PDB file of C-alpha atoms in Angstrom:
ATOM      1  CA  MET F   1    -115.021-172.392 -26.294  1.00 42.00           C
ATOM      2  CA  ARG F   2    -116.161-168.763 -24.993  1.00 44.00           C
ATOM      3  CA  LEU F   3    -112.820-168.570 -23.093  1.00 46.00           C
ATOM      4  CA  GLY F   4    -110.313-168.662 -26.389  1.00 49.00           C
ATOM      5  CA  GLY F   5    -113.031-166.394 -28.263  1.00 52.00           C
ATOM      6  CA  LEU F   6    -112.147-163.883 -25.280  1.00 51.00           C
ATOM      7  CA  HIS F   7    -108.517-164.127 -25.095  1.00 55.00           C
ATOM      8  CA  GLY F   8    -109.124-163.599 -29.184  1.00 57.00           C
ATOM      9  CA  ALA F   9    -110.593-160.964 -28.497  1.00 57.00           C
ATOM     10  CA  LEU F  10    -108.423-159.610 -25.509  1.00 55.00           C
ATOM     11  CA  ALA F  11    -105.766-159.441 -27.906  1.00 58.00           C
ATOM     12  CA  ILE F  12    -106.847-158.117 -30.952  1.00 61.00           C
ATOM     13  CA  ALA F  13    -107.786-155.601 -28.805  1.00 59.00           C
ATOM     14  CA  ALA F  14    -104.505-155.565 -26.694  1.00 59.00           C
ATOM     15  CA  VAL F  15    -102.796-154.316 -30.330  1.00 57.00           C
ATOM     16  CA  ILE F  16    -105.295-151.856 -31.078  1.00 61.00           C
ATOM     17  CA  LEU F  17    -104.719-150.382 -27.756  1.00 60.00           C
ATOM     18  CA  GLY F  18    -101.183-150.663 -27.643  1.00 60.00           C
ATOM     19  CA  ILE F  19    -100.751-149.029 -30.801  1.00 60.00           C
ATOM     20  CA  VAL F  20    -103.434-146.592 -30.106  1.00 57.00           C
ATOM     21  CA  LEU F  21    -101.448-145.528 -26.942  1.00 58.00           C
ATOM     22  CA  ALA F  22     -97.799-146.394 -29.480  1.00 58.00           C
ATOM     23  CA  PHE F  23     -98.943-143.054 -31.931  1.00 56.00           C
ATOM     24  CA  GLN F  24    -100.481-140.567 -28.868  1.00 57.00           C
ATOM     25  CA  TYR F  25     -97.327-140.692 -27.525  1.00 54.00           C
ATOM     26  CA  ARG F  26     -95.305-140.292 -30.279  1.00 53.00           C
ATOM     27  CA  VAL F  27     -97.521-137.463 -31.237  1.00 50.00           C
ATOM     28  CA  THR F  28     -97.003-136.377 -27.637  1.00 52.00           C
ATOM     29  CA  SER F  29     -93.963-136.770 -26.207  1.00 50.00           C
ATOM     30  CA  ASP F  30     -91.540-138.084 -29.362  1.00 48.00           C
ATOM     31  CA  VAL F  31     -92.172-135.057 -31.341  1.00 48.00           C
ATOM     32  CA  GLN F  32     -90.199-132.273 -29.797  1.00 49.00           C
ATOM     33  CA  ILE F  33     -88.639-130.150 -32.799  1.00 47.00           C
ATOM     34  CA  ASN F  34     -85.249-128.929 -32.646  1.00 51.00           C
ATOM     35  CA  VAL F  35     -84.623-127.903 -37.013  1.00 50.00           C
ATOM     36  CA  PRO F  36     -83.942-125.277 -39.153  1.00 60.00           C
ATOM     37  CA  ILE F  37     -87.425-123.078 -40.039  1.00 62.00           C
ATOM     38  CA  GLN F  38     -87.724-124.134 -43.618  1.00 59.00           C
ATOM     39  CA  GLN F  39     -88.839-127.836 -42.208  1.00 67.00           C
ATOM     40  CA  THR F  40     -91.609-126.561 -40.509  1.00 68.00           C
ATOM     41  CA  GLN F  41     -94.414-127.409 -42.339  1.00 69.00           C
ATOM     42  CA  GLU F  42     -93.087-131.177 -43.167  1.00 70.00           C
ATOM     43  CA  LEU F  43     -92.739-131.798 -39.222  1.00 70.00           C
ATOM     44  CA  SER F  44     -96.576-130.128 -39.145  1.00 73.00           C
ATOM     45  CA  ALA F  45     -98.051-131.717 -42.483  1.00 74.00           C
ATOM     46  CA  GLU F  46     -96.319-135.524 -39.987  1.00 75.00           C
ATOM     47  CA  VAL F  47     -97.476-134.231 -36.766  1.00 72.00           C
ATOM     48  CA  ASP F  48    -100.986-133.175 -38.471  1.00 76.00           C
ATOM     49  CA  GLN F  49    -100.857-137.335 -40.338  1.00 78.00           C
ATOM     50  CA  LEU F  50     -99.639-138.731 -37.244  1.00 75.00           C
ATOM     51  CA  LYS F  51    -102.802-137.623 -35.534  1.00 76.00           C
ATOM     52  CA  ARG F  52    -105.553-138.569 -37.716  1.00 79.00           C
ATOM     53  CA  ASP F  53    -103.611-142.238 -38.070  1.00 76.00           C
ATOM     54  CA  ARG F  54    -103.619-142.204 -34.179  1.00 73.00           C
ATOM     55  CA  ASP F  55    -108.622-141.216 -34.360  1.00 75.00           C
ATOM     56  CA  ALA F  56    -108.216-143.539 -36.745  1.00 78.00           C
ATOM     57  CA  PHE F  57    -106.627-145.860 -34.598  1.00 70.00           C
ATOM     58  CA  GLN F  58    -109.012-144.684 -31.947  1.00 72.00           C
ATOM     59  CA  ALA F  59    -112.294-145.323 -33.508  1.00 75.00           C
ATOM     60  CA  LYS F  60    -111.034-148.880 -34.201  1.00 74.00           C
ATOM     61  CA  ALA F  61    -110.265-149.677 -31.388  1.00 68.00           C
ATOM     62  CA  THR F  62    -113.579-148.135 -29.959  1.00 72.00           C
ATOM     63  CA  GLY F  63    -115.078-150.141 -33.293  1.00 74.00           C
ATOM     64  CA  LEU F  64    -113.599-153.442 -31.634  1.00 71.00           C
ATOM     65  CA  ARG F  65    -115.136-152.285 -27.630  1.00 69.00           C
ATOM     66  CA  GLU F  66    -118.300-152.216 -28.801  1.00 71.00           C
ATOM     67  CA  GLN F  67    -118.336-155.952 -30.635  1.00 71.00           C
ATOM     68  CA  LEU F  68    -116.747-157.475 -27.630  1.00 66.00           C
ATOM     69  CA  ASP F  69    -119.609-155.898 -25.796  1.00 66.00           C
ATOM     70  CA  LYS F  70    -122.427-157.541 -28.207  1.00 68.00           C
ATOM     71  CA  ALA F  71    -120.636-160.208 -28.321  1.00 65.00           C
ATOM     72  CA  THR F  72    -120.750-160.577 -24.370  1.00 61.00           C
ATOM     73  CA  THR F  73    -124.221-160.089 -24.450  1.00 62.00           C
ATOM     74  CA  GLY F  74    -125.128-164.098 -25.202  1.00 59.00           C
ATOM     75  CA  LEU F  75    -125.368-166.294 -22.492  1.00 51.00           C
ATOM     76  CA  GLY F  76    -122.551-166.518 -20.116  1.00 58.00           C
ATOM     77  CA  GLY F  77    -122.567-163.556 -21.224  1.00 62.00           C
ATOM     78  CA  GLU F  78    -122.349-161.401 -18.472  1.00 68.00           C
ATOM     79  CA  ALA F  79    -119.625-164.018 -16.958  1.00 69.00           C
ATOM     80  CA  LEU F  80    -117.331-163.649 -20.191  1.00 67.00           C
ATOM     81  CA  LYS F  81    -117.418-159.982 -19.685  1.00 69.00           C
ATOM     82  CA  GLY F  82    -117.044-159.549 -16.064  1.00 73.00           C
ATOM     83  CA  GLU F  83    -113.359-161.569 -17.010  1.00 73.00           C
ATOM     84  CA  LEU F  84    -112.938-158.767 -19.182  1.00 72.00           C
ATOM     85  CA  GLU F  85    -112.946-155.294 -16.527  1.00 74.00           C
ATOM     86  CA  LEU F  86    -111.275-157.483 -14.512  1.00 75.00           C
ATOM     87  CA  ALA F  87    -108.834-157.409 -17.591  1.00 73.00           C
ATOM     88  CA  ARG F  88    -108.334-153.332 -17.579  1.00 74.00           C
ATOM     89  CA  ILE F  89    -108.369-153.269 -13.681  1.00 74.00           C
ATOM     90  CA  VAL F  90    -105.405-155.636 -13.507  1.00 76.00           C
ATOM     91  CA  ALA F  91    -104.102-153.643 -17.120  1.00 74.00           C
ATOM     92  CA  GLY F  92    -104.714-149.728 -14.932  1.00 76.00           C
ATOM     93  CA  VAL F  93    -106.098-148.833 -18.535  1.00 78.00           C
ATOM     94  CA  THR F  94    -110.261-148.408 -16.418  1.00 84.00           C
ATOM     95  CA  ASP F  95    -111.066-145.871 -13.271  1.00 90.00           C
ATOM     96  CA  VAL F  96    -111.232-148.219 -10.540  1.00 94.00           C
ATOM     97  CA  THR F  97    -113.539-146.577  -7.262  1.00 95.00           C
ATOM     98  CA  GLY F  98    -114.013-148.134  -4.024  1.00 96.00           C
ATOM     99  CA  PRO F  99    -113.044-148.276   0.270  1.00 98.00           C
ATOM    100  CA  GLY F 100    -109.489-146.865   0.829  1.00 98.00           C
ATOM    101  CA  ILE F 101    -107.488-144.356   1.650  1.00 98.00           C
ATOM    102  CA  GLU F 102    -105.212-141.276   1.084  1.00 98.00           C
ATOM    103  CA  VAL F 103    -101.839-140.803   2.042  1.00 97.00           C
ATOM    104  CA  THR F 104    -100.746-136.918   1.256  1.00 97.00           C
ATOM    105  CA  LEU F 105     -96.160-137.042   2.199  1.00 95.00           C
ATOM    106  CA  ASN F 106     -94.513-133.953   1.882  1.00 94.00           C
ATOM    107  CA  ASP F 107     -91.076-132.427   3.014  1.00 89.00           C
ATOM    108  CA  SER F 108     -90.429-131.667   6.981  1.00 87.00           C
ATOM    109  CA  ASN F 109     -90.839-128.728   9.238  1.00 84.00           C
ATOM    110  CA  LEU F 110     -88.865-129.092  11.876  1.00 81.00           C
ATOM    111  CA  ASN F 111     -85.993-126.759  11.798  1.00 79.00           C
ATOM    112  CA  LEU F 112     -82.013-128.038  10.390  1.00 77.00           C
ATOM    113  CA  ARG F 113     -79.780-128.774  13.575  1.00 80.00           C
ATOM    114  CA  PRO F 114     -75.782-128.323  13.488  1.00 83.00           C
ATOM    115  CA  GLY F 115     -74.104-131.698  11.798  1.00 79.00           C
ATOM    116  CA  ASP F 116     -77.793-133.193  10.950  1.00 79.00           C
ATOM    117  CA  ASN F 117     -77.047-134.171   7.299  1.00 80.00           C
ATOM    118  CA  PRO F 118     -80.173-131.739   5.275  1.00 79.00           C
ATOM    119  CA  ASN F 119     -80.892-135.150   2.989  1.00 79.00           C
ATOM    120  CA  LEU F 120     -82.460-136.768   5.876  1.00 81.00           C
ATOM    121  CA  TYR F 121     -85.228-133.772   6.076  1.00 81.00           C
ATOM    122  CA  VAL F 122     -86.995-133.953   2.009  1.00 85.00           C
ATOM    123  CA  LEU F 123     -89.045-137.144   0.899  1.00 88.00           C
ATOM    124  CA  HIS F 124     -86.547-139.686  -1.201  1.00 88.00           C
ATOM    125  CA  ASP F 125     -87.874-142.705  -3.726  1.00 88.00           C
ATOM    126  CA  GLU F 126     -87.098-144.756  -0.967  1.00 90.00           C
ATOM    127  CA  ASP F 127     -89.426-142.760   1.375  1.00 91.00           C
ATOM    128  CA  VAL F 128     -92.159-142.917  -0.877  1.00 92.00           C
ATOM    129  CA  LEU F 129     -91.589-147.083  -2.265  1.00 92.00           C
ATOM    130  CA  ARG F 130     -91.603-147.920   1.428  1.00 93.00           C
ATOM    131  CA  VAL F 131     -95.691-145.950   1.225  1.00 95.00           C
ATOM    132  CA  LEU F 132     -96.364-147.483  -1.597  1.00 94.00           C
ATOM    133  CA  ASN F 133     -94.708-150.857  -0.605  1.00 93.00           C
ATOM    134  CA  GLU F 134     -96.082-151.318   2.397  1.00 95.00           C
ATOM    135  CA  LEU F 135     -99.584-150.807   0.896  1.00 96.00           C
ATOM    136  CA  LYS F 136     -99.192-153.801  -1.720  1.00 94.00           C
ATOM    137  CA  ALA F 137     -98.661-156.057   1.187  1.00 94.00           C
ATOM    138  CA  ALA F 138    -102.127-154.707   2.528  1.00 95.00           C
ATOM    139  CA  GLY F 139    -103.677-156.333   0.346  1.00 95.00           C
ATOM    140  CA  ALA F 140    -103.849-152.163  -2.108  1.00 95.00           C
ATOM    141  CA  GLU F 141    -105.837-153.546  -5.572  1.00 94.00           C
ATOM    142  CA  ALA F 142    -105.315-149.231  -6.783  1.00 95.00           C
ATOM    143  CA  ILE F 143    -103.052-146.644  -6.580  1.00 95.00           C
ATOM    144  CA  ALA F 144    -102.583-144.160  -7.732  1.00 95.00           C
ATOM    145  CA  PHE F 145     -99.916-140.915  -6.949  1.00 94.00           C
ATOM    146  CA  ASN F 146    -100.002-137.539  -7.838  1.00 92.00           C
ATOM    147  CA  GLY F 147    -102.635-138.607 -10.445  1.00 91.00           C
ATOM    148  CA  GLN F 148    -100.721-141.230 -12.344  1.00 89.00           C
ATOM    149  CA  ARG F 149    -101.861-144.200 -11.760  1.00 92.00           C
ATOM    150  CA  LEU F 150     -99.558-147.482 -11.153  1.00 89.00           C
ATOM    151  CA  LEU F 151     -98.682-150.154 -13.156  1.00 87.00           C
ATOM    152  CA  ALA F 152     -96.817-153.308 -12.499  1.00 82.00           C
ATOM    153  CA  THR F 153     -93.513-151.542 -14.930  1.00 81.00           C
ATOM    154  CA  THR F 154     -94.352-148.426 -13.250  1.00 84.00           C
ATOM    155  CA  GLU F 155     -91.068-146.535 -11.430  1.00 82.00           C
ATOM    156  CA  VAL F 156     -89.918-144.412  -8.633  1.00 85.00           C
ATOM    157  CA  ARG F 157     -86.889-142.681  -8.625  1.00 81.00           C
ATOM    158  CA  CYS F 158     -85.143-139.043  -7.814  1.00 77.00           C
ATOM    159  CA  THR F 159     -84.616-136.061  -9.755  1.00 75.00           C
ATOM    160  CA  GLY F 160     -83.116-133.507  -7.675  1.00 72.00           C
ATOM    161  CA  PRO F 161     -86.116-132.833  -5.821  1.00 73.00           C
ATOM    162  CA  THR F 162     -87.805-134.157  -7.260  1.00 77.00           C
ATOM    163  CA  VAL F 163     -89.500-137.834  -8.412  1.00 82.00           C
ATOM    164  CA  VAL F 164     -89.797-139.145 -11.689  1.00 80.00           C
ATOM    165  CA  LEU F 165     -92.831-141.426 -12.325  1.00 75.00           C
ATOM    166  CA  ASN F 166     -94.369-143.668 -15.666  1.00 74.00           C
ATOM    167  CA  LYS F 167     -91.387-142.560 -17.371  1.00 74.00           C
ATOM    168  CA  SER F 168     -91.984-138.834 -17.851  1.00 71.00           C
ATOM    169  CA  LYS F 169     -93.384-137.544 -15.207  1.00 73.00           C
ATOM    170  CA  ARG F 170     -91.938-135.597 -12.817  1.00 80.00           C
ATOM    171  CA  LEU F 171     -93.506-134.536  -9.629  1.00 83.00           C
ATOM    172  CA  ALA F 172     -92.965-132.327  -6.581  1.00 83.00           C
ATOM    173  CA  PRO F 173     -94.242-132.651  -2.908  1.00 88.00           C
ATOM    174  CA  PRO F 174     -96.635-132.756  -1.391  1.00 92.00           C
ATOM    175  CA  TYR F 175     -96.826-136.480  -2.477  1.00 92.00           C
ATOM    176  CA  ILE F 176    -100.584-137.454  -2.488  1.00 96.00           C
ATOM    177  CA  ILE F 177    -101.379-141.178  -2.955  1.00 96.00           C
ATOM    178  CA  THR F 178    -104.645-142.875  -2.378  1.00 97.00           C
ATOM    179  CA  ALA F 179    -104.481-146.666  -3.042  1.00 97.00           C
ATOM    180  CA  ILE F 180    -107.926-148.906  -3.014  1.00 97.00           C
ATOM    181  CA  GLY F 181    -108.292-150.985  -0.360  1.00 97.00           C
ATOM    182  CA  ASN F 182    -110.393-152.321   3.614  1.00 97.00           C
ATOM    183  CA  PRO F 183    -108.689-148.184   4.836  1.00 97.00           C
ATOM    184  CA  ASP F 184    -108.681-150.436   8.340  1.00 97.00           C
ATOM    185  CA  THR F 185    -105.906-153.020   6.824  1.00 97.00           C
ATOM    186  CA  LEU F 186    -104.240-150.387   4.205  1.00 97.00           C
ATOM    187  CA  GLU F 187    -104.573-147.228   6.983  1.00 97.00           C
ATOM    188  CA  GLY F 188    -102.835-150.055  10.414  1.00 96.00           C
ATOM    189  CA  ALA F 189    -100.468-151.238   7.321  1.00 95.00           C
ATOM    190  CA  LEU F 190     -98.764-147.563   7.797  1.00 96.00           C
ATOM    191  CA  LYS F 191     -99.140-146.540  11.451  1.00 94.00           C
ATOM    192  CA  MET F 192     -97.840-149.748  13.529  1.00 94.00           C
ATOM    193  CA  ARG F 193     -95.846-149.806  15.955  1.00 92.00           C
ATOM    194  CA  GLY F 194     -92.437-149.067  13.917  1.00 91.00           C
ATOM    195  CA  GLY F 195     -94.157-149.085  10.729  1.00 92.00           C
ATOM    196  CA  VAL F 196     -92.685-146.953   7.814  1.00 92.00           C
ATOM    197  CA  ALA F 197     -94.726-143.716   9.652  1.00 94.00           C
ATOM    198  CA  GLU F 198     -93.232-143.654  12.795  1.00 93.00           C
ATOM    199  CA  THR F 199     -89.786-144.154  10.363  1.00 90.00           C
ATOM    200  CA  LEU F 200     -90.565-140.754   8.766  1.00 91.00           C
ATOM    201  CA  GLN F 201     -92.250-138.670  11.317  1.00 91.00           C
ATOM    202  CA  PHE F 202     -88.857-139.058  13.466  1.00 86.00           C
ATOM    203  CA  TRP F 203     -87.361-136.609  11.113  1.00 84.00           C
ATOM    204  CA  GLY F 204     -89.549-134.749  10.517  1.00 88.00           C
ATOM    205  CA  ILE F 205     -91.589-135.836   7.514  1.00 90.00           C
ATOM    206  CA  GLN F 206     -94.694-135.008   7.183  1.00 94.00           C
ATOM    207  CA  ILE F 207     -97.376-137.975   6.318  1.00 95.00           C
ATOM    208  CA  THR F 208    -101.516-138.607   6.633  1.00 95.00           C
ATOM    209  CA  VAL F 209    -103.339-140.972   6.602  1.00 96.00           C
ATOM    210  CA  LYS F 210    -107.256-141.121   5.680  1.00 96.00           C
ATOM    211  CA  LYS F 211    -109.531-143.042   6.195  1.00 97.00           C
ATOM    212  CA  LEU F 212    -112.318-142.931   2.823  1.00 97.00           C
ATOM    213  CA  SER F 213    -115.504-144.912   2.406  1.00 96.00           C
ATOM    214  CA  GLN F 214    -114.974-143.871  -1.286  1.00 96.00           C
ATOM    215  CA  VAL F 215    -111.496-143.001  -3.353  1.00 95.00           C
ATOM    216  CA  THR F 216    -110.750-142.910  -7.386  1.00 95.00           C
ATOM    217  CA  VAL F 217    -108.542-144.332  -9.291  1.00 94.00           C
ATOM    218  CA  PRO F 218    -107.968-142.812 -13.020  1.00 92.00           C
ATOM    219  CA  ALA F 219    -106.985-145.842 -15.383  1.00 88.00           C
ATOM    220  CA  TYR F 220    -103.240-144.353 -17.600  1.00 85.00           C
ATOM    221  CA  THR F 221    -103.364-143.053 -20.190  1.00 80.00           C
ATOM    222  CA  GLY F 222     -99.709-142.614 -21.576  1.00 76.00           C
ATOM    223  CA  GLY F 223     -98.073-145.385 -24.036  1.00 74.00           C
ATOM    224  CA  ILE F 224     -96.917-148.545 -22.959  1.00 75.00           C
ATOM    225  CA  LYS F 225     -94.772-150.367 -25.345  1.00 76.00           C
ATOM    226  CA  PHE F 226     -92.910-154.245 -24.665  1.00 78.00           C
ATOM    227  CA  GLU F 227     -90.300-155.131 -26.244  1.00 79.00           C
ATOM    228  CA  TYR F 228     -88.985-157.741 -24.916  1.00 84.00           C
ATOM    229  CA  ALA F 229     -91.884-159.773 -23.345  1.00 83.00           C
ATOM    230  CA  ARG F 230     -94.438-161.919 -25.343  1.00 83.00           C
ATOM    231  CA  PRO F 231     -97.295-163.872 -25.259  1.00 80.00           C
ATOM    232  CA  ALA F 232     -95.981-167.553 -23.818  1.00 83.00           C
ATOM    233  CA  GLY F 233     -96.893-170.352 -26.035  1.00 69.00           C
TER     234      GLY F 233
END
């Protein structure tokens, strides 16, 4: 019964959080004004109303979180609270900290030789993806890319000399990847003979790996929208 109640509470919290993020995303990303001057006041009023709605939903979400915390203080409450925290970590909506590594990537510092393809001396999305995949395969539990939390739906793709992340974040080198996990294992996965670090260094791509006793991976703060996926059952 407690687990069923938790699932219901999580579903309600997820709906409210989704609405909050959708309003915030609309206010900060979708309202790009290129209209006649006479409509400015109307649009300004709409933006103000959206902000008030967003604040109201944020307040409601905060209230729901407080109710969930109170609901988990009784018998078995610590176990339920632990499950809730785990769900937040998996969803990427809470800051996490722990041991791990910091990887810094930058374009090649070698001089281009006659006849060489210049694209081989700059970082591409495929280079970043190789690093990220190695970290995931080595057991990384949370990853951030230039301070942006990676989710299951996060894309990494080239747009000219930059990389686009989480639909809208355009990032340029140097790239800093922080990952939480076993520092020795994560470092070894990147530095193995013939591995991703050695391949990148062959072309002069700059890559440094630093083991840390504690790193922090921030929560994802952008909008989350699922148009087709629905809970099964």
